[in-house]
Amino acid sequence: MGAGLAGLAAAQLLQRQGIDVLVLEARSRVGGRVNTLDELPGHPEGGANVIGPNYGRVIDAAKSGDVKLHSPARSGETGFIINGQRILPDAWATSAANPLQGPMRALAPDRLLGAALRDNPLKTSSDWLNPRMAEYDLGVDSYLASLGFSDAAVSLVAANNSYGNSIQDTSMLSLLRVGNNFARARAMRQPVYEAARGNMRIPESIAQQFSGSIKFNVTVSRVERSGAEIIVQDLQGQQYHGDALIMALPLPALRNIQIDAMSEAQREAVTAVNYHKVTQVHLLVREPYWNDALPASWWTNGPLGRLFLRPSANPGEYANLTVWINGADCDRLAAMSEAEAGDTVRREVEAVLPEARGLLTTGKVLRWTDDPFAGGSWAVWAPGQLGRYFELLQQPLGRIFFAGEHTARANPGMEGAMESGERAALDSLRTLL
Amino acid sequence: MKPTRIYPHRTNARRDRRAGLGASLLTAVAICLALASQAAEESSPARARLSGEQAFAACAACHSLADGAVHKVGPNLWGVYGRAAAQAEDYAYSPALAAAGLTWTRENLFAWIAGSEAMVPGSWMLFQNNLQPDEVMSLIDYLAAHGGTGGQ
Ligand SMILES: Cc1cc2nc3c(=O)[nH]c(=O)nc-3n(C[C@H](O)[C@H](O)[C@H](O)COP(=O)(O)OP(=O)(O)OC[C@H]3O[C@@H](n4cnc5c(N)ncnc54)[C@H](O)[C@@H]3O)c2cc1C
């Protein structure tokens, strides 16, 4: 179940081992949270964008499918908008609007976290799950305070925190995990990648080489076991029978499925773990508003989150400005129509960047949290949840196995999704041989 | 609604093919076993152990295993068994593995597959999937059979 990278990796592995595999997918496309916006100029990414140099499975899937990878175009320097006031990158340390004190003033808001992660107790990619690290399973705010971060510094870190919907509800272990991954990626001194024609080409290529079948527009709503057989039912009442099942879905999607054999404890885990709220507004930029003195990309501590410029692929083509809104700031846009949300955000961008007035049109609004098949961008772990729920969430129910990014140990994101699919495929293979 | 069968002629044919035994005999055995163990199957199904070749499916995305094959994100593992660590040509190893001074004996391969990053702090192979100890032993045999030398 699920034709995201986790489900596709599992399906491919099993099929190569001689197992008959059917993939059921609720949407009309593969890829799940990989979602290239092919309809927009420059095909920007609406979902996963960065492929790390050590993403072995993702890179192999691309290479074996002739999907070309390249390093993303650089988008130049980032300016800061603090409490509505613009600060140029060079002026940050001395700006009156910089709320930091002492030597910390020299640290740009997007560098603060790096400073907190410098002495990282995590040494391996899976140490975040190591019970010996449980002392770091506390709110990021408390940890930062213990390092001597001022309230102002903590609130800058909180403004664009991607690993929780509030800083108190974000386990420090999540950030230490990210820090460990960044440090390794830096040490590797290799570039990051994206698929040249969009990351969607990667799941598409796995699907194309998969000789089993993928059924689209099948929303599974119920799973039950009858003897050794597993019966899956979709919203239309259509049933599918099999010897084993891999549920490669994000937790918010899993919550909507009745799974007869699931224990109270496991159901609690499925319900309790939240997903990060992300809304992206993709604006088309007709011609540059930026210049040598004015950055294209901006980091704000306000409701617009971060503004990432993706340069146009060819001269004369539209560039893309992705407004990446996260956490509770997504809530106000959830109630609006897509057009209204897009225009609201575009007007707010023009208010802080008057130079861009008249140059922007709204391309696309992606509200991951409101997407019933995703429910957010990725699992976020509150203090106390990793120890209680992580193992439980991948405990098989007989021949029902669980996969998906939230069950991966060593790798995050796309690579984690494929790692988890591989693990679940091997687990199920043992019961099918 | 009419149920769809994912596996119209289920496991028997597959079992026979893999075991390489007479189909009729094995089919009969399989049916008996299936009936006897149906109830137990539901909550904790029998788990076979993966062969070395099957277990290598967990490595294949990052490692080729053929003489002269190109490196993937990890180095080609042809001939790795019995060899000193970090010796594949034209592969950029982590400084940590390059300086580890290891030889890929059975014991060292076992420890590496069980926890490479703990074994060689600062190394770059991120692998944490639950291969079982006896599967890892078969996997090492499988590696040894692909260009392996000496070792023990
Ligand atoms: C905005 C954004 C940015 C990201 N950036 C990065 C990045 O830069 N780098 C990175 O590595 N990762 C990134 N990620 C994370 C990455 O996209 C995911 O970790 C990964 O794609 C998850 O794969 P998955 O297979 O676990 O889940 P999914 O891709 O979500 O796949 C699950 C599939 O199940 C289907 N499904 C759901 N419910 C049902 C149902 N009831 N019946 C049938 N099918 C169902 C869904 O439609 C979907 O296709 C990002 C994600 C987002 C949203």
XYZ file of C-alpha atoms and ligand atoms in Angstrom:
638
model
C 0.000 0.000 0.000
C 1.348 3.359 -1.085
C 3.378 4.135 -4.196
C 5.695 6.579 -2.470
C 9.407 5.791 -2.372
C 8.968 3.384 0.564
C 6.249 1.359 -1.134
C 7.999 1.376 -4.495
C 11.336 0.279 -2.997
C 9.586 -2.579 -1.196
C 7.612 -3.610 -4.280
C 10.695 -3.608 -6.456
C 12.777 -5.648 -4.033
C 10.050 -8.274 -3.562
C 9.334 -8.535 -7.234
C 13.017 -9.123 -7.930
C 12.860 -11.992 -5.434
C 10.109 -13.642 -7.446
C 7.118 -12.500 -5.384
C 3.923 -11.357 -7.135
C 3.291 -7.799 -6.015
C 0.319 -5.500 -6.455
C 0.661 -1.861 -5.382
C -2.433 0.079 -4.306
C -2.153 3.855 -4.498
C -4.764 6.413 -3.483
C -3.592 9.178 -5.793
C -3.455 9.075 -9.559
C 0.341 9.296 -9.536
C 3.316 7.635 -7.888
C 5.792 9.510 -5.675
C 3.663 10.565 -2.699
C 5.640 13.288 -0.939
C 7.951 13.554 -3.926
C 5.979 15.864 -6.160
C 7.592 17.852 -8.947
C 5.313 20.638 -10.151
C 5.668 19.907 -13.845
C 2.988 22.432 -14.724
C 5.102 25.353 -13.456
C 8.057 26.866 -15.325
C 11.342 25.275 -14.283
C 9.396 22.342 -12.745
C 10.061 23.269 -9.091
C 9.691 20.709 -6.341
C 6.521 20.804 -4.243
C 7.818 17.989 -2.055
C 11.252 16.526 -1.482
C 14.015 18.525 -3.110
C 17.504 17.787 -1.781
C 19.208 14.438 -2.418
C 22.173 13.953 -0.086
C 25.501 12.598 -1.369
C 25.052 9.461 0.742
C 21.496 8.700 -0.437
C 22.682 5.379 -1.897
C 19.273 3.946 -2.669
C 17.821 7.099 -4.190
C 20.918 7.703 -6.307
C 20.942 4.080 -7.463
C 17.263 4.282 -8.395
C 18.020 7.399 -10.443
C 21.095 5.959 -12.142
C 19.562 2.623 -12.984
C 16.644 4.450 -14.544
C 18.741 6.916 -16.559
C 17.418 9.785 -14.468
C 20.052 12.482 -14.641
C 21.111 14.109 -11.368
C 22.729 17.498 -11.047
C 23.547 19.965 -8.293
C 20.817 22.520 -7.710
C 21.480 26.029 -8.994
C 22.692 28.345 -6.282
C 20.192 30.918 -5.215
C 22.588 33.493 -3.798
C 22.627 35.164 -0.419
C 19.729 35.274 1.997
C 18.447 38.447 3.614
C 16.552 38.613 6.906
C 13.184 40.081 7.768
C 12.843 40.432 11.526
C 9.576 41.732 12.895
C 8.839 43.097 9.442
C 12.138 44.914 9.104
C 14.565 44.012 6.329
C 18.216 43.384 7.162
C 20.823 42.768 4.490
C 23.129 39.810 5.149
C 26.208 42.004 5.676
C 24.347 44.250 8.086
C 23.017 41.529 10.364
C 25.712 41.655 13.056
C 25.389 45.394 13.541
C 21.691 45.948 12.797
C 19.530 47.487 15.515
C 16.847 44.968 14.544
C 19.133 42.048 15.447
C 17.676 40.866 18.764
C 20.725 38.863 19.840
C 23.300 39.861 22.432
C 27.055 39.670 22.779
C 29.116 37.487 20.458
C 25.973 35.697 19.297
C 24.960 38.809 17.354
C 27.358 37.717 14.635
C 25.352 34.540 14.048
C 22.708 34.852 11.363
C 19.309 33.410 12.325
C 19.783 30.438 10.020
C 23.176 29.734 11.621
C 22.069 29.766 15.245
C 21.072 26.163 15.273
C 24.406 25.137 13.829
C 26.065 26.764 16.820
C 23.878 24.725 19.161
C 24.763 21.505 17.370
C 28.512 21.981 17.415
C 29.125 19.645 20.357
C 26.906 16.881 19.155
C 26.695 13.864 21.485
C 25.274 11.766 18.621
C 28.039 9.966 16.768
C 26.169 7.650 14.430
C 23.187 8.058 12.120
C 20.994 5.945 14.391
C 22.184 7.267 17.762
C 18.997 9.361 17.946
C 17.269 6.052 18.762
C 19.930 4.940 21.232
C 18.440 4.694 24.763
C 21.743 6.028 26.099
C 20.924 9.342 24.447
C 17.571 9.613 26.220
C 18.859 12.528 28.308
C 18.682 14.639 25.147
C 15.046 13.745 24.589
C 13.873 17.094 25.903
C 12.291 20.170 24.350
C 14.608 22.161 22.102
C 13.788 25.297 24.114
C 15.091 23.738 27.339
C 18.233 22.430 25.678
C 19.018 25.791 24.095
C 18.400 27.572 27.371
C 20.872 25.209 29.049
C 23.451 26.255 26.449
C 22.893 29.868 27.413
C 20.662 30.885 24.503
C 18.608 33.974 25.307
C 14.838 33.952 24.824
C 15.336 35.999 21.675
C 17.775 33.431 20.303
C 15.414 30.565 21.119
C 12.557 32.304 19.373
C 14.664 32.820 16.246
C 15.427 29.098 16.188
C 11.735 28.408 16.721
C 10.642 30.673 13.854
C 11.552 28.213 11.093
C 11.964 24.976 12.964
C 11.233 22.068 10.639
C 11.166 19.317 13.244
C 8.123 20.187 15.274
C 5.089 22.435 15.162
C 6.302 24.252 18.258
C 9.755 24.407 19.799
C 8.584 22.885 23.110
C 7.134 19.905 21.253
C 10.322 19.280 19.326
C 12.631 16.683 20.800
C 16.237 17.854 20.810
C 17.122 14.384 19.534
C 15.509 15.287 16.184
C 17.763 18.313 15.791
C 20.853 16.454 16.974
C 20.060 13.819 14.358
C 19.918 16.473 11.674
C 23.171 17.933 12.966
C 24.854 14.536 12.772
C 23.690 14.082 9.184
C 24.821 17.566 8.162
C 28.231 17.086 9.731
C 28.733 13.837 7.838
C 27.508 15.292 4.552
C 29.934 18.184 4.987
C 32.799 15.824 5.742
C 32.043 13.909 2.550
C 32.749 17.057 0.528
C 30.442 15.934 -2.207
C 27.642 17.982 -3.679
C 23.952 17.493 -3.000
C 21.750 16.627 -5.947
C 18.344 16.933 -7.489
C 17.004 15.140 -10.539
C 17.640 17.420 -13.488
C 14.091 17.119 -14.785
C 12.454 16.889 -11.383
C 12.670 14.419 -8.512
C 9.384 12.826 -9.610
C 11.344 11.170 -12.400
C 12.894 8.877 -9.758
C 9.715 7.217 -8.420
C 8.349 7.235 -11.960
C 11.359 5.351 -13.170
C 11.120 2.747 -10.376
C 7.454 2.306 -11.280
C 8.250 1.941 -14.947
C 10.751 -0.841 -14.305
C 8.388 -2.595 -11.917
C 6.715 -5.467 -13.678
C 3.942 -6.016 -11.130
C 0.916 -3.784 -11.372
C 0.095 -0.495 -9.693
C -3.549 0.375 -9.232
C -4.198 4.082 -8.920
C -7.106 5.915 -7.277
C -7.542 3.121 -4.746
C -7.990 4.545 -1.260
C -7.671 1.731 1.225
C -10.016 2.089 4.172
C -9.895 -1.255 5.954
C -7.467 -4.087 6.551
C -8.409 -7.411 8.115
C -6.960 -10.880 8.474
C -8.806 -14.062 7.745
C -6.740 -17.107 8.572
C -3.403 -16.630 6.916
C -4.884 -14.286 4.351
C -4.961 -10.517 4.463
C -7.934 -8.683 3.053
C -7.693 -5.071 2.087
C -10.783 -3.058 1.234
C -10.989 0.277 -0.512
C -13.530 3.068 -0.192
C -15.635 1.577 -2.990
C -15.823 -1.772 -1.186
C -13.498 -3.497 -3.628
C -11.450 -6.194 -1.895
C -7.894 -7.363 -2.487
C -6.504 -10.570 -0.988
C -2.865 -11.380 -0.362
C -0.410 -13.382 1.715
C 1.354 -10.357 3.121
C 0.844 -6.609 3.207
C 3.214 -3.689 3.511
C 1.576 -0.468 4.628
C 3.944 2.228 3.387
C 1.885 5.226 4.410
C 2.527 8.306 6.521
C 0.833 8.162 9.923
C -1.931 10.701 9.216
C -3.033 8.512 6.276
C -2.718 5.375 8.391
C -5.000 6.949 10.998
C -7.868 6.863 8.486
C -7.639 3.108 7.993
C -9.388 0.574 10.140
C -6.905 -2.187 10.912
C -8.716 -4.926 12.750
C -5.794 -6.597 14.446
C -4.109 -3.469 15.737
C -3.521 -3.274 19.490
C -4.575 -0.298 21.593
C -0.939 0.576 22.193
C -0.058 0.575 18.520
C -3.158 2.555 17.635
C -2.151 5.112 20.251
C 1.265 5.422 18.613
C -0.289 5.893 15.169
C -2.535 8.609 16.572
C -0.076 10.423 18.824
C 2.803 11.258 16.510
C 2.279 14.516 14.653
C 3.432 15.578 11.221
C 5.153 18.825 10.467
C 2.904 21.489 9.039
C 4.149 22.850 5.745
C 2.403 25.093 3.256
C 4.245 26.125 0.137
C 3.169 28.966 -2.090
C 4.961 28.883 -5.425
C 5.180 32.328 -6.984
C 6.286 32.884 -10.572
C 8.760 35.720 -10.970
C 8.575 37.396 -14.379
C 11.885 39.236 -14.061
C 14.420 39.774 -11.279
C 13.484 42.023 -8.368
C 16.874 41.253 -6.834
C 20.190 42.871 -7.688
C 23.703 43.149 -6.278
C 22.380 45.056 -3.302
C 19.145 43.125 -2.754
C 19.048 39.382 -2.082
C 16.504 37.171 -3.835
C 15.912 34.792 -0.912
C 14.734 35.859 2.543
C 14.451 34.367 5.989
C 11.654 35.839 8.095
C 10.526 35.350 11.679
C 6.984 36.219 10.605
C 4.094 34.300 9.065
C 5.782 34.024 5.653
C 8.503 31.730 6.933
C 11.238 31.469 4.330
C 11.360 32.704 0.749
C 13.578 30.567 -1.489
C 14.423 31.741 -4.953
C 14.907 29.049 -7.540
C 16.619 30.715 -10.510
C 15.067 30.240 -13.917
C 16.406 27.299 -15.863
C 16.842 29.303 -19.063
C 17.383 33.015 -19.567
C 14.095 34.810 -20.109
C 12.051 32.140 -18.318
C 10.177 32.674 -15.084
C 12.062 32.089 -11.852
C 10.287 30.454 -8.932
C 9.965 31.972 -5.482
C 8.855 29.331 -3.010
C 7.302 30.731 0.127
C 7.853 27.973 2.680
C 5.512 28.455 5.616
C 5.747 26.103 8.554
C 4.217 25.207 11.897
C 1.231 27.074 13.272
C 1.584 29.773 10.600
C -0.042 27.318 8.196
C -3.292 27.355 10.147
C -4.671 30.684 8.927
C -4.234 29.605 5.297
C -5.957 26.265 5.828
C -9.375 27.914 6.036
C -9.015 29.803 2.732
C -9.595 28.670 -0.804
C -6.433 27.875 -2.721
C -6.706 31.061 -4.782
C -7.337 33.174 -1.705
C -4.422 31.617 0.189
C -2.094 32.140 -2.777
C -3.090 35.763 -3.285
C -2.898 36.548 0.425
C 0.646 35.288 0.557
C 1.631 36.992 -2.696
C 0.359 40.363 -1.387
C 2.248 39.863 1.875
C 5.435 39.104 -0.042
C 4.947 42.279 -2.087
C 4.475 44.234 1.135
C 7.917 43.226 2.422
C 9.521 43.231 -1.038
C 7.940 46.197 -2.828
C 10.593 45.784 -5.537
C 8.755 42.631 -6.588
C 5.387 44.345 -7.019
C 3.885 43.540 -10.402
C 6.458 40.857 -11.106
C 4.813 38.009 -9.205
C 1.964 35.708 -10.091
C 0.646 32.913 -7.951
C 1.594 29.538 -9.385
C 0.491 26.926 -6.941
C -0.405 26.438 -3.294
C 0.514 23.157 -1.622
C -0.976 22.531 1.780
C 0.652 19.283 2.854
C -1.130 19.211 6.183
C -4.537 19.250 4.550
C -3.631 16.557 2.052
C -5.408 13.431 3.335
C -2.759 11.142 1.830
C 0.149 12.931 3.505
C -1.101 14.937 6.490
C 2.074 17.005 6.692
C 5.625 16.829 5.473
C 7.236 14.310 7.865
C 6.870 12.807 11.327
C 7.922 15.102 14.151
C 8.828 13.615 17.506
C 7.862 15.336 20.734
C 9.916 14.686 23.873
C 9.122 11.195 25.170
C 7.721 9.861 21.905
C 10.754 8.197 20.353
C 11.230 5.746 23.206
C 7.537 5.038 23.512
C 6.443 4.825 19.910
C 9.256 4.374 17.405
C 9.591 0.579 17.677
C 5.857 0.084 18.131
C 5.141 1.854 14.847
C 7.027 -0.780 12.881
C 5.995 -3.840 14.839
C 4.426 -6.238 12.325
C 0.939 -7.631 12.833
C 1.433 -11.160 11.603
C 2.103 -10.632 7.924
C 1.182 -6.961 7.944
C 4.329 -4.833 7.878
C 4.827 -1.104 8.252
C 7.142 1.104 6.252
C 7.521 4.773 5.414
C 9.981 7.541 6.259
C 8.800 7.571 9.900
C 10.076 4.004 10.414
C 13.618 4.549 9.104
C 16.569 4.338 11.491
C 19.668 5.477 9.661
C 18.457 7.880 6.993
C 15.962 10.740 6.835
C 13.622 11.810 4.032
C 13.649 10.087 0.673
C 16.531 7.773 1.547
C 14.826 6.884 4.819
C 11.660 6.022 2.901
C 13.599 3.635 0.663
C 15.553 2.215 3.609
C 12.271 1.446 5.366
C 10.777 -0.149 2.263
C 13.817 -2.373 1.987
C 13.523 -3.406 5.641
C 9.808 -4.164 5.374
C 10.295 -6.059 2.110
C 12.922 -8.325 3.680
C 10.743 -8.848 6.761
C 7.823 -9.872 4.603
C 10.016 -11.970 2.321
C 11.026 -14.109 5.309
C 7.366 -15.015 5.828
C 6.702 -15.697 2.148
C 9.583 -18.016 1.314
C -17.999 -6.608 -5.146
C -15.874 -9.325 -6.652
C -12.649 -9.780 -4.757
C -9.416 -9.478 -6.697
C -6.798 -12.123 -6.075
C -3.333 -10.745 -5.909
C -1.779 -14.197 -6.138
C -3.951 -16.476 -8.254
C -1.666 -19.510 -7.908
C -0.025 -18.760 -4.667
C 3.068 -19.817 -2.924
C 3.357 -23.492 -3.872
C 4.800 -23.014 -7.299
C 7.199 -20.506 -5.924
C 8.280 -22.746 -3.062
C 8.926 -25.601 -5.450
C 10.916 -23.483 -7.808
C 13.121 -22.239 -5.036
C 13.604 -25.575 -3.360
C 14.238 -27.256 -6.681
C 12.273 -30.349 -5.575
C 9.508 -32.391 -7.177
C 6.434 -30.220 -7.331
C 3.811 -32.758 -6.293
C 5.571 -33.959 -3.172
C 6.313 -30.499 -1.933
C 2.844 -29.252 -2.710
C 1.342 -31.992 -0.551
C 3.662 -31.194 2.308
C 3.002 -27.513 1.961
C -0.766 -27.991 2.190
C -0.484 -30.063 5.376
C 1.802 -27.553 6.929
C -0.429 -24.720 5.908
C -3.494 -26.252 7.554
C -1.724 -27.156 10.779
C -0.166 -23.813 11.263
C -2.948 -21.569 10.059
C -3.990 -20.280 13.466
C -0.480 -19.676 14.693
C 0.386 -18.157 11.335
C -2.020 -15.323 11.810
C -0.190 -13.663 14.671
C 3.351 -14.920 14.272
C 3.934 -16.430 10.859
C 6.883 -18.728 10.284
C 9.963 -16.811 9.277
C 12.411 -18.355 6.867
C 15.972 -17.208 6.889
C 17.284 -15.282 3.931
C 20.032 -16.818 1.848
C 23.216 -14.852 1.341
C 22.060 -13.843 -2.105
C 18.689 -12.696 -0.801
C 20.288 -10.781 2.044
C 22.512 -9.017 -0.474
C 19.348 -7.282 -1.694
C 19.900 -5.032 1.333
C 23.312 -4.031 -0.011
C 22.775 -3.992 -3.765
C 21.572 -0.390 -4.010
C 24.950 0.826 -2.740
C 27.320 -1.940 -3.788
C 28.035 -3.723 -7.026
C 29.571 -7.199 -6.695
C 31.247 -8.057 -9.957
C 34.794 -7.931 -11.252
C 35.407 -4.485 -12.711
C 31.886 -3.174 -12.022
C 31.470 0.561 -11.364
C 31.251 1.807 -7.813
C 27.901 2.989 -6.533
C 27.567 5.185 -3.428
C 29.543 2.400 -1.737
C 32.532 0.620 -3.332
C 32.320 -2.472 -5.541
C 32.558 -5.431 -3.137
C 34.135 -7.860 -5.603
C 37.025 -9.538 -3.813
C 36.445 -7.688 -0.549
C 36.497 -10.832 1.563
C 39.962 -11.383 2.976
C 41.252 -8.065 1.660
C 42.470 -5.052 3.615
C 39.769 -2.408 4.095
C 39.463 0.619 1.826
C 41.474 -0.793 -1.066
C 39.054 -0.581 -4.002
C 40.551 1.560 -6.743
C 39.055 4.930 -7.601
C 36.742 4.996 -4.633
C 36.802 7.881 -2.135
C 36.573 6.238 1.282
C 36.008 8.116 4.491
C 39.280 9.086 6.192
C 38.056 6.983 9.122
C 37.753 3.721 7.181
C 40.905 4.425 5.204
C 42.857 4.751 8.450
C 41.170 1.886 10.298
C 43.795 -0.727 9.391
C 41.166 -3.465 9.135
C 41.193 -6.663 7.143
C 37.826 -8.017 6.055
C 37.852 -11.273 7.928
C 34.582 -13.011 8.697
C 34.545 -11.488 12.190
C 35.213 -7.994 10.959
C 32.614 -8.226 8.208
C 30.107 -9.451 10.751
C 30.778 -6.526 13.059
C 30.706 -4.056 10.150
C 27.345 -5.238 8.846
C 25.913 -5.271 12.371
C 27.049 -1.717 13.088
C 29.546 -0.133 10.732
C 29.393 3.329 12.271
C 29.956 2.011 15.789
C 32.815 -0.214 14.588
C 34.597 2.576 12.712
C 33.515 5.932 14.161
C 33.235 8.550 11.435
C 32.744 6.045 8.611
C 30.148 6.710 5.950
C 28.088 3.579 5.435
C 24.668 4.219 6.924
C 23.138 0.815 7.251
C 20.728 -0.216 9.994
C 18.341 -2.903 8.840
C 17.487 -5.996 10.785
C 19.400 -8.780 9.100
C 19.552 -11.786 11.420
C 22.930 -13.142 12.595
C 22.646 -16.390 10.613
C 21.659 -14.400 7.539
C 24.732 -12.248 7.933
C 26.851 -15.411 8.066
C 25.334 -16.583 4.757
C 25.823 -13.120 3.336
C 29.520 -13.277 4.214
C 29.773 -16.674 2.460
C 28.141 -15.047 -0.531
C 30.662 -12.204 -0.506
C 33.519 -14.699 -0.126
C 32.266 -16.543 -3.194
C 32.569 -13.350 -5.241
C 36.292 -12.894 -5.685
C 37.165 -13.450 -2.031
C 40.668 -14.478 -1.120
C 42.376 -16.136 1.842
C 40.684 -14.610 4.806
C 39.315 -17.189 7.226
C 7.659 19.926 1.316
C 8.536 18.736 1.525
C 9.920 18.852 1.376
C 10.740 17.746 1.558
N 12.081 17.878 1.352
C 12.865 16.784 1.392
C 14.225 16.858 0.995
O 14.719 17.920 0.594
N 14.985 15.727 1.043
C 14.459 14.541 1.453
O 15.183 13.537 1.470
N 13.171 14.438 1.819
C 12.363 15.520 1.798
N 11.039 15.411 2.126
C 10.558 14.142 2.696
C 10.308 13.071 1.643
O 9.490 13.595 0.647
C 9.605 11.902 2.307
O 10.323 11.469 3.456
C 9.454 10.679 1.421
O 9.115 11.033 0.101
C 8.383 9.797 2.047
O 8.159 8.640 1.299
P 7.144 7.540 1.843
O 7.081 6.500 0.802
O 7.503 7.177 3.211
O 5.732 8.285 1.968
P 4.860 8.983 0.833
O 5.709 9.533 -0.220
O 3.940 9.911 1.532
O 4.054 7.765 0.200
C 2.862 7.254 0.758
C 1.902 6.905 -0.365
O 0.735 6.301 0.182
C -0.404 6.805 -0.493
N -1.583 6.650 0.361
C -1.929 7.402 1.434
N -3.078 6.956 1.975
C -3.466 5.894 1.234
C -4.576 5.012 1.310
N -5.510 5.118 2.248
N -4.670 4.027 0.375
C -3.707 3.894 -0.584
N -2.650 4.704 -0.690
C -2.524 5.694 0.207
C -0.035 8.248 -0.754
O -0.818 8.787 -1.777
C 1.432 8.143 -1.123
O 1.635 7.957 -2.499
C 10.180 16.504 1.927
C 8.804 16.375 2.068
C 7.984 17.476 1.865
C 6.508 17.310 1.995
